[in-house]
Structures are given as structure tokens and as C-alpha cells.
PDB file of C-alpha atoms in Angstrom:
ATOM      1  CA  ALA A 213       0.131   0.265   0.479  1.00 61.00           C
ATOM      2  CA  GLN A 214       1.352   3.192  -0.642  1.00 78.00           C
ATOM      3  CA  SER A 215       0.398   6.761   0.950  1.00 84.00           C
ATOM      4  CA  ARG A 216       1.756  10.426   0.656  1.00 87.00           C
ATOM      5  CA  ALA A 217       1.602  13.048   3.709  1.00 91.00           C
ATOM      6  CA  THR A 218       0.651  16.511   2.363  1.00 91.00           C
ATOM      7  CA  ALA A 219       0.695  19.101   5.350  1.00 93.00           C
ATOM      8  CA  VAL A 220       1.594  19.224   9.072  1.00 94.00           C
ATOM      9  CA  SER A 221       0.240  21.365  11.629  1.00 93.00           C
ATOM     10  CA  ASP A 222       2.319  23.799  13.231  1.00 94.00           C
ATOM     11  CA  ASN A 223       2.885  21.723  16.406  1.00 91.00           C
ATOM     12  CA  GLY A 224       3.549  18.438  14.097  1.00 92.00           C
ATOM     13  CA  GLN A 225       0.500  16.918  16.356  1.00 91.00           C
ATOM     14  CA  ARG A 226      -1.308  16.220  12.948  1.00 90.00           C
ATOM     15  CA  ILE A 227      -0.124  15.127   9.237  1.00 92.00           C
ATOM     16  CA  VAL A 228      -3.070  15.044   6.516  1.00 89.00           C
ATOM     17  CA  GLY A 229      -2.526  12.936   3.233  1.00 89.00           C
ATOM     18  CA  ASP A 230      -4.350  10.370   1.160  1.00 85.00           C
ATOM     19  CA  THR A 231      -3.685   6.715   0.505  1.00 82.00           C
ATOM     20  CA  PRO A 232      -5.475   5.108  -2.318  1.00 69.00           C
ATOM     21  CA  PRO A 233      -8.504   2.479  -1.037  1.00 58.00           C
ATOM     22  CA  SER A 234      -8.952  -0.682  -2.148  1.00 50.00           C
ATOM     23  CA  GLY A 235     -11.559   1.209  -4.465  1.00 51.00           C
ATOM     24  CA  ALA A 236     -10.549   3.228  -7.513  1.00 54.00           C
ATOM     25  CA  GLY A 237      -9.811   6.840  -6.374  1.00 60.00           C
ATOM     26  CA  GLU A 238      -7.713   8.219  -3.123  1.00 67.00           C
ATOM     27  CA  GLN A 239      -8.868   8.334   0.666  1.00 79.00           C
ATOM     28  CA  SER A 240      -7.519  10.716   2.772  1.00 83.00           C
ATOM     29  CA  PHE A 241      -6.847  10.666   6.375  1.00 84.00           C
ATOM     30  CA  ILE A 242      -5.506  12.395   9.674  1.00 86.00           C
ATOM     31  CA  TRP A 243      -2.717  11.061  11.469  1.00 88.00           C
ATOM     32  CA  GLU A 244      -2.237  12.073  15.029  1.00 88.00           C
ATOM     33  CA  LEU A 245       0.526  11.927  17.919  1.00 86.00           C
ATOM     34  CA  PRO A 246      -0.741  11.083  21.246  1.00 80.00           C
ATOM     35  CA  LYS A 247      -1.130  13.893  23.637  1.00 73.00           C
ATOM     36  CA  ASP A 248       0.687  12.386  26.063  1.00 72.00           C
ATOM     37  CA  SER A 249       3.091   9.368  26.836  1.00 70.00           C
ATOM     38  CA  SER A 250       0.444   7.165  27.613  1.00 70.00           C
ATOM     39  CA  GLY A 251      -0.997   7.470  24.653  1.00 69.00           C
ATOM     40  CA  ALA A 252      -0.981   5.883  21.139  1.00 74.00           C
ATOM     41  CA  GLU A 253      -0.911   7.326  17.406  1.00 81.00           C
ATOM     42  CA  SER A 254      -4.056   7.101  15.376  1.00 84.00           C
ATOM     43  CA  VAL A 255      -5.102   6.900  11.722  1.00 84.00           C
ATOM     44  CA  SER A 256      -8.615   8.255  10.919  1.00 80.00           C
ATOM     45  CA  LEU A 257      -9.749   7.842   7.420  1.00 77.00           C
ATOM     46  CA  ILE A 258     -12.167  10.773   6.241  1.00 74.00           C
ATOM     47  CA  PRO A 259     -15.200   9.243   4.538  1.00 67.00           C
ATOM     48  CA  ASN A 260     -16.300  11.329   0.919  1.00 66.00           C
ATOM     49  CA  ILE A 261     -13.198  13.581   0.742  1.00 70.00           C
ATOM     50  CA  ASP A 262     -10.643  11.876  -1.471  1.00 66.00           C
ATOM     51  CA  ASN A 263      -7.772  14.561  -1.034  1.00 80.00           C
ATOM     52  CA  LEU A 264      -6.596  16.784   1.710  1.00 83.00           C
ATOM     53  CA  ARG A 265      -4.429  19.289   0.806  1.00 88.00           C
ATOM     54  CA  GLY A 266      -3.826  21.597   3.734  1.00 91.00           C
ATOM     55  CA  ILE A 267      -3.987  21.859   7.362  1.00 91.00           C
ATOM     56  CA  SER A 268      -3.819  25.538   9.843  1.00 92.00           C
ATOM     57  CA  GLY A 269      -1.356  25.826  12.035  1.00 93.00           C
ATOM     58  CA  ASN A 270      -3.654  24.815  15.339  1.00 90.00           C
ATOM     59  CA  GLY A 271      -4.236  21.478  13.628  1.00 89.00           C
ATOM     60  CA  GLU A 272      -8.091  22.168  13.396  1.00 85.00           C
ATOM     61  CA  VAL A 273      -9.230  22.577  10.181  1.00 85.00           C
ATOM     62  CA  ALA A 274      -7.920  19.977   7.519  1.00 86.00           C
ATOM     63  CA  VAL A 275      -8.160  21.530   3.200  1.00 86.00           C
ATOM     64  CA  GLY A 276      -9.110  19.668   0.008  1.00 83.00           C
ATOM     65  CA  SER A 277     -11.334  18.767  -2.492  1.00 79.00           C
ATOM     66  CA  THR A 278     -13.861  15.568  -2.970  1.00 72.00           C
ATOM     67  CA  ASP A 279     -15.640  14.789  -6.399  1.00 59.00           C
ATOM     68  CA  GLY A 280     -19.067  14.405  -6.398  1.00 43.00           C
ATOM     69  CA  ILE A 281     -20.435  17.077  -4.058  1.00 41.00           C
ATOM     70  CA  THR A 282     -21.738  18.906  -7.258  1.00 33.00           C
ATOM     71  CA  SER A 283     -22.481  17.620 -10.457  1.00 30.00           C
ATOM     72  CA  SER A 284     -19.443  15.140  -9.736  1.00 31.00           C
ATOM     73  CA  ALA A 285     -17.059  18.012 -10.018  1.00 37.00           C
ATOM     74  CA  ASN A 286     -14.407  18.710  -7.610  1.00 44.00           C
ATOM     75  CA  SER A 287     -15.712  21.211  -4.755  1.00 50.00           C
ATOM     76  CA  ALA A 288     -13.486  22.418  -2.412  1.00 55.00           C
ATOM     77  CA  VAL A 289     -13.855  20.928   1.203  1.00 56.00           C
ATOM     78  CA  PRO A 290     -12.524  22.433   4.797  1.00 54.00           C
ATOM     79  CA  TRP A 291     -13.207  19.637   7.234  1.00 49.00           C
ATOM     80  CA  ALA A 292     -14.006  21.772   9.979  1.00 44.00           C
ATOM     81  CA  ASN A 293     -12.582  20.777  13.340  1.00 40.00           C
ATOM     82  CA  LEU A 294     -11.991  17.834  12.104  1.00 40.00           C
ATOM     83  CA  ASN A 295     -15.878  16.384  12.844  1.00 43.00           C
ATOM     84  CA  GLY A 296     -17.622  17.222   9.401  1.00 51.00           C
ATOM     85  CA  ARG A 297     -17.515  19.169   6.341  1.00 54.00           C
ATOM     86  CA  ARG A 298     -18.632  21.784   3.938  1.00 58.00           C
ATOM     87  CA  SER A 299     -18.219  22.688   0.646  1.00 62.00           C
ATOM     88  CA  LEU A 300     -16.703  26.436  -0.528  1.00 64.00           C
ATOM     89  CA  ALA A 301     -18.641  27.578  -3.584  1.00 54.00           C
ATOM     90  CA  GLY A 302     -16.463  28.817  -6.600  1.00 52.00           C
ATOM     91  CA  ILE A 303     -16.687  32.249  -7.329  1.00 47.00           C
ATOM     92  CA  ASP A 304     -19.536  31.829  -9.895  1.00 46.00           C
ATOM     93  CA  PHE A 305     -20.838  29.542  -7.008  1.00 47.00           C
ATOM     94  CA  SER A 306     -20.039  26.127  -9.322  1.00 51.00           C
ATOM     95  CA  PRO A 307     -17.148  23.829  -9.247  1.00 52.00           C
ATOM     96  CA  PRO A 308     -14.778  22.161  -9.390  1.00 65.00           C
ATOM     97  CA  SER A 309     -12.839  24.421  -6.894  1.00 79.00           C
ATOM     98  CA  VAL A 310      -9.582  22.833  -4.471  1.00 84.00           C
ATOM     99  CA  ALA A 311      -8.748  24.171  -1.279  1.00 87.00           C
ATOM    100  CA  VAL A 312      -5.133  23.951  -0.505  1.00 91.00           C
ATOM    101  CA  ALA A 313      -4.007  25.992   2.115  1.00 93.00           C
ATOM    102  CA  ALA A 314      -5.224  27.354   5.518  1.00 93.00           C
ATOM    103  CA  SER A 315      -3.608  29.974   7.896  1.00 95.00           C
ATOM    104  CA  VAL A 316      -3.103  29.147  11.452  1.00 95.00           C
ATOM    105  CA  ASP A 317      -6.718  29.935  12.864  1.00 92.00           C
ATOM    106  CA  ALA A 318      -8.140  28.920   8.931  1.00 89.00           C
ATOM    107  CA  SER A 319     -10.139  32.377   8.977  1.00 92.00           C
ATOM    108  CA  VAL A 320      -8.335  32.586   5.636  1.00 93.00           C
ATOM    109  CA  ILE A 321      -8.494  29.259   3.055  1.00 92.00           C
ATOM    110  CA  GLY A 322      -6.303  29.501  -0.348  1.00 93.00           C
ATOM    111  CA  GLY A 323      -6.824  27.804  -3.635  1.00 91.00           C
ATOM    112  CA  SER A 324      -8.192  27.760  -6.897  1.00 89.00           C
ATOM    113  CA  ALA A 325     -12.211  28.243  -7.965  1.00 84.00           C
ATOM    114  CA  ASN A 326     -14.283  28.455 -11.119  1.00 76.00           C
ATOM    115  CA  PHE A 327     -14.270  31.762 -12.964  1.00 73.00           C
ATOM    116  CA  GLY A 328     -14.814  31.964 -16.358  1.00 68.00           C
ATOM    117  CA  GLY A 329     -14.364  28.538 -17.231  1.00 68.00           C
ATOM    118  CA  GLU A 330     -10.956  28.767 -15.739  1.00 74.00           C
ATOM    119  CA  GLY A 331      -9.272  28.013 -12.245  1.00 81.00           C
ATOM    120  CA  THR A 332      -8.500  31.093 -10.962  1.00 87.00           C
ATOM    121  CA  ALA A 333      -6.547  31.586  -7.310  1.00 92.00           C
ATOM    122  CA  THR A 334      -9.478  32.393  -4.735  1.00 91.00           C
ATOM    123  CA  LEU A 335      -9.282  33.063  -1.123  1.00 92.00           C
ATOM    124  CA  TRP A 336     -12.455  31.759   1.347  1.00 89.00           C
ATOM    125  CA  ASP A 337     -12.800  33.655   4.975  1.00 89.00           C
ATOM    126  CA  SER A 338     -14.302  31.967   7.945  1.00 84.00           C
ATOM    127  CA  ASN A 339     -17.929  32.102   6.312  1.00 82.00           C
ATOM    128  CA  GLY A 340     -17.065  30.598   2.970  1.00 81.00           C
ATOM    129  CA  VAL A 341     -16.951  33.713   0.963  1.00 83.00           C
ATOM    130  CA  ALA A 342     -14.571  33.087  -2.055  1.00 84.00           C
ATOM    131  CA  THR A 343     -12.560  36.555  -3.610  1.00 90.00           C
ATOM    132  CA  ASN A 344     -11.086  36.410  -6.916  1.00 88.00           C
ATOM    133  CA  LEU A 345      -7.386  37.384  -6.782  1.00 91.00           C
ATOM    134  CA  GLY A 346      -7.134  37.677 -10.107  1.00 84.00           C
ATOM    135  CA  ASP A 347      -4.491  36.078 -12.830  1.00 83.00           C
ATOM    136  CA  LEU A 348      -1.305  37.008 -14.792  1.00 84.00           C
ATOM    137  CA  THR A 349      -3.515  37.997 -18.480  1.00 70.00           C
ATOM    138  CA  THR A 350      -4.047  41.136 -19.905  1.00 61.00           C
ATOM    139  CA  ASN A 351      -7.422  40.791 -20.817  1.00 62.00           C
ATOM    140  CA  ASP A 352      -6.106  39.338 -24.055  1.00 64.00           C
ATOM    141  CA  PRO A 353      -9.036  36.642 -24.738  1.00 61.00           C
ATOM    142  CA  SER A 354      -6.374  34.223 -26.282  1.00 62.00           C
ATOM    143  CA  GLU A 355      -4.856  33.961 -23.457  1.00 65.00           C
ATOM    144  CA  ARG A 356      -5.555  31.340 -20.381  1.00 66.00           C
ATOM    145  CA  GLU A 357      -6.738  32.966 -17.264  1.00 72.00           C
ATOM    146  CA  THR A 358      -5.703  30.205 -14.962  1.00 84.00           C
ATOM    147  CA  SER A 359      -3.736  30.517 -11.287  1.00 90.00           C
ATOM    148  CA  LEU A 360      -3.733  28.538  -8.077  1.00 92.00           C
ATOM    149  CA  ILE A 361      -2.942  29.653  -4.503  1.00 95.00           C
ATOM    150  CA  GLY A 362      -0.292  27.031  -3.026  1.00 94.00           C
ATOM    151  CA  ASP A 363       0.325  28.623   0.319  1.00 97.00           C
ATOM    152  CA  LEU A 364      -0.646  31.536   2.945  1.00 98.00           C
ATOM    153  CA  SER A 365       1.535  33.598   5.317  1.00 98.00           C
ATOM    154  CA  ARG A 366       0.378  32.376   8.899  1.00 97.00           C
ATOM    155  CA  ASP A 367      -2.393  35.381   8.748  1.00 97.00           C
ATOM    156  CA  GLY A 368      -3.446  34.996   5.397  1.00 97.00           C
ATOM    157  CA  SER A 369      -2.612  37.905   4.339  1.00 97.00           C
ATOM    158  CA  VAL A 370       0.103  36.572   1.988  1.00 98.00           C
ATOM    159  CA  ALA A 371      -0.883  34.205  -0.918  1.00 98.00           C
ATOM    160  CA  VAL A 372       1.628  32.499  -3.254  1.00 98.00           C
ATOM    161  CA  GLY A 373       1.481  29.997  -5.713  1.00 97.00           C
ATOM    162  CA  TRP A 374       1.103  29.853  -9.828  1.00 95.00           C
ATOM    163  CA  GLY A 375      -0.169  31.605 -12.702  1.00 92.00           C
ATOM    164  CA  VAL A 376       0.195  30.973 -16.405  1.00 88.00           C
ATOM    165  CA  ILE A 377       0.859  33.705 -19.499  1.00 82.00           C
ATOM    166  CA  GLY A 378       0.726  33.111 -23.022  1.00 76.00           C
ATOM    167  CA  PRO A 379      -2.172  31.674 -25.368  1.00 71.00           C
ATOM    168  CA  PHE A 380      -3.730  28.124 -25.294  1.00 68.00           C
ATOM    169  CA  GLY A 381      -0.771  26.003 -26.332  1.00 70.00           C
ATOM    170  CA  SER A 382       1.467  27.991 -25.317  1.00 75.00           C
ATOM    171  CA  ALA A 383       0.777  28.955 -21.788  1.00 79.00           C
ATOM    172  CA  LEU A 384       3.846  29.472 -19.547  1.00 87.00           C
ATOM    173  CA  GLN A 385       3.717  28.799 -15.613  1.00 90.00           C
ATOM    174  CA  ARG A 386       5.108  31.432 -13.387  1.00 94.00           C
ATOM    175  CA  ALA A 387       5.510  31.783  -9.254  1.00 96.00           C
ATOM    176  CA  ILE A 388       3.349  34.670  -8.020  1.00 96.00           C
ATOM    177  CA  ARG A 389       2.522  36.064  -5.007  1.00 97.00           C
ATOM    178  CA  TRP A 390      -0.097  38.148  -3.559  1.00 97.00           C
ATOM    179  CA  THR A 391      -1.200  40.817  -1.392  1.00 97.00           C
ATOM    180  CA  ALA A 392      -3.988  43.158  -0.812  1.00 96.00           C
ATOM    181  CA  SER A 393      -1.795  46.026  -1.325  1.00 96.00           C
ATOM    182  CA  SER A 394       0.255  44.824  -4.371  1.00 94.00           C
ATOM    183  CA  GLY A 395      -2.237  42.727  -5.887  1.00 93.00           C
ATOM    184  CA  MET A 396      -0.625  39.443  -8.005  1.00 93.00           C
ATOM    185  CA  VAL A 397       3.252  39.480  -8.603  1.00 94.00           C
ATOM    186  CA  GLU A 398       4.969  37.566 -11.335  1.00 94.00           C
ATOM    187  CA  LEU A 399       8.283  36.678  -8.881  1.00 96.00           C
ATOM    188  CA  GLY A 400      10.393  35.413 -12.247  1.00 92.00           C
ATOM    189  CA  VAL A 401      12.290  32.688 -13.199  1.00 92.00           C
ATOM    190  CA  TRP A 402      15.539  31.067 -12.650  1.00 91.00           C
ATOM    191  CA  PRO A 403      18.007  32.128 -15.222  1.00 89.00           C
ATOM    192  CA  GLY A 404      18.079  29.887 -17.984  1.00 87.00           C
ATOM    193  CA  MET A 405      14.682  28.379 -17.092  1.00 90.00           C
ATOM    194  CA  SER A 406      11.205  29.435 -18.656  1.00 91.00           C
ATOM    195  CA  GLU A 407       8.432  28.286 -16.189  1.00 93.00           C
ATOM    196  CA  SER A 408       8.449  28.513 -11.995  1.00 95.00           C
ATOM    197  CA  ALA A 409       5.522  27.975  -9.324  1.00 95.00           C
ATOM    198  CA  ALA A 410       5.344  29.290  -5.613  1.00 97.00           C
ATOM    199  CA  GLN A 411       4.906  26.207  -3.231  1.00 96.00           C
ATOM    200  CA  ALA A 412       5.206  27.872   0.595  1.00 96.00           C
ATOM    201  CA  THR A 413       6.234  30.791   2.194  1.00 97.00           C
ATOM    202  CA  ASN A 414       6.873  31.439   5.623  1.00 97.00           C
ATOM    203  CA  GLY A 415       5.117  32.918   8.699  1.00 96.00           C
ATOM    204  CA  ASP A 416       4.835  36.569   7.537  1.00 97.00           C
ATOM    205  CA  GLY A 417       4.949  35.576   3.736  1.00 97.00           C
ATOM    206  CA  SER A 418       8.223  37.612   3.716  1.00 97.00           C
ATOM    207  CA  ILE A 419      10.613  34.553   2.224  1.00 97.00           C
ATOM    208  CA  VAL A 420       9.187  32.181  -0.842  1.00 98.00           C
ATOM    209  CA  ALA A 421      10.134  28.794  -2.021  1.00 97.00           C
ATOM    210  CA  GLY A 422       9.133  26.840  -5.274  1.00 96.00           C
ATOM    211  CA  LEU A 423      10.902  25.643  -8.046  1.00 95.00           C
ATOM    212  CA  SER A 424      11.927  26.875 -11.423  1.00 94.00           C
ATOM    213  CA  HIS A 425      12.215  24.524 -14.683  1.00 89.00           C
ATOM    214  CA  ASP A 426      13.141  24.546 -18.331  1.00 85.00           C
ATOM    215  CA  GLY A 427       9.073  23.143 -19.232  1.00 73.00           C
ATOM    216  CA  VAL A 428      10.704  20.552 -21.773  1.00 69.00           C
ATOM    217  CA  ASN A 429      13.205  18.345 -19.891  1.00 70.00           C
ATOM    218  CA  GLY A 430      12.168  19.779 -16.657  1.00 70.00           C
ATOM    219  CA  ASN A 431      15.521  20.534 -14.876  1.00 78.00           C
ATOM    220  CA  PRO A 432      14.153  21.733 -11.725  1.00 88.00           C
ATOM    221  CA  GLU A 433      15.961  24.545  -9.673  1.00 90.00           C
ATOM    222  CA  ALA A 434      14.774  25.131  -6.343  1.00 94.00           C
ATOM    223  CA  PHE A 435      14.567  28.851  -5.140  1.00 95.00           C
ATOM    224  CA  LEU A 436      14.095  31.295  -2.046  1.00 96.00           C
ATOM    225  CA  TRP A 437      12.801  34.409  -3.040  1.00 96.00           C
ATOM    226  CA  THR A 438      12.646  37.954  -1.175  1.00 96.00           C
ATOM    227  CA  ALA A 439      11.749  41.215  -1.909  1.00 94.00           C
ATOM    228  CA  ASP A 440      15.436  42.014  -1.739  1.00 95.00           C
ATOM    229  CA  SER A 441      17.529  39.092  -3.174  1.00 93.00           C
ATOM    230  CA  GLY A 442      14.491  38.367  -5.641  1.00 94.00           C
ATOM    231  CA  MET A 443      15.221  34.768  -6.762  1.00 94.00           C
ATOM    232  CA  LEU A 444      17.643  33.173  -5.246  1.00 92.00           C
ATOM    233  CA  SER A 445      19.341  29.262  -5.393  1.00 90.00           C
ATOM    234  CA  LEU A 446      18.452  26.919  -2.724  1.00 92.00           C
ATOM    235  CA  ALA A 447      21.307  24.737  -3.163  1.00 88.00           C
ATOM    236  CA  SER A 448      23.260  28.036  -3.093  1.00 89.00           C
ATOM    237  CA  VAL A 449      21.834  29.586   0.069  1.00 89.00           C
ATOM    238  CA  LEU A 450      21.796  26.061   1.977  1.00 90.00           C
ATOM    239  CA  THR A 451      25.910  26.067   0.667  1.00 90.00           C
ATOM    240  CA  SER A 452      26.164  29.590   2.300  1.00 90.00           C
ATOM    241  CA  GLU A 453      25.471  28.607   5.281  1.00 88.00           C
ATOM    242  CA  GLY A 454      27.712  25.628   5.520  1.00 88.00           C
ATOM    243  CA  ALA A 455      25.249  22.678   4.378  1.00 86.00           C
ATOM    244  CA  ASP A 456      27.034  20.096   2.615  1.00 84.00           C
ATOM    245  CA  LEU A 457      24.747  18.661   0.059  1.00 80.00           C
ATOM    246  CA  MET A 458      26.641  15.833  -1.418  1.00 72.00           C
TER     247      MET A 458
END
């Protein structure tokens, strides 16, 4: 049997992920450490949710997507307080949508929701109200309008992920960072590469981590980004700090 862990709470007590069941599709799980030495670790399978992607910092809310809530399409789902689920509507109140990340208290959830037929970077508030964060297009109808939030700062005020630029058939993926004041900002690519994606950020959103690649052969280069330094090779940063990568 195979399984994968996709996210962990701040204290490491709860981990979410998914594992293939005996039938088709996937089955999500929450793995929990005991609160004291007298207890035992436990694994709980979450019914009807096939893709848990994130968990709030406090470990109380897991987020992801499920098949079959509406028109057999994916719908973003927060597993609120680990006791039940509710669907998060898309921007135009229709699927598909997916929740990927949550702020420390799950007052903000990030992911992607349907908007005009394209998956668009989306934030949901504690009431499930969706806000469209936009994309990297120039309102040219020939361009793709796809974007996704992959991670949030602790308070949810900074979102990172990726968007695409260019027309259908030749669009390129680019790392993005969003705040209410700056809007969606493209972070660029590593020299010699053509695409990038931001996958994680630190607590205050000032550091972004991700991958840049050439889009054909892959050849990914892990990067760190800051406003002052721009995009830096993660390997170079680690080596400068004395890490042995061999």
C-alpha cells in the first residue's frame, strides 16, 4: 500500500494526506500523535474526501477537495474542526474548486475556484465567501486565465502559488505572490528556465520557496525569493550557510 503526507500542523501533532483505497480513487487520512506518552498514535480515514491538501497551523481544520458534491466535479472542502465538512462555492458558485492551504486559525483558506471556465486563485473567509485574486493575463481573450494559491502566511494576508501567461497551447507557468496592497505579482524564473511555481512561504510571507524549470526536460531548480534579493538558488543559500549537499 502507498500513501503520501501533504501537510502538517505547526506542532507536528497532526498530518494529513491520502492513500489509495481498495477501489478506485483516493482516501484521505488524518494521522495524529498522542497528546501524552500514555496514548497511542492514530490514523483516521475521512469519508467522501479524496484529496486533503492542507491543514491550519493550529491543526483544527484540514482542507482539500472531493468528488461528487456538486455535478460530480471537484469542490473545495474544509474539514472543519475535524468533525464535519462543508463545501466552498466557486467564484460563480459552481465547481470545480480546490482548497490547498489555510491560515493558522483557518480564518482564511486559499486555493482555486472556477471563474469564467478557468481555475482562478481564490481566498475564502471564515464564512466561506470567495474572493477572486485574479491572474497574470492582460485581458487578451487568447490568453489563459489560470492561477492557483499553494500556500498562505500565518494570518492569510500573503498568498503564493502560480499563474500562467501566454495563449492557449503555449502558456507558461510563473510563480506568484499576492497581497491586498500589491495584488498579484509575478516572481520571475531562474536564469535559463522558462517556468516557475511558488509552493511555500514563511510565517509572515516575506520568504517564498518554489521550483523553476525549463518546461521541456524539467531540470528543476529549487529557489528562495525575497523582495530584497529576488530569486536565489536554494542550493547556493544552503551551501553558504555551511550545508553539505553531497
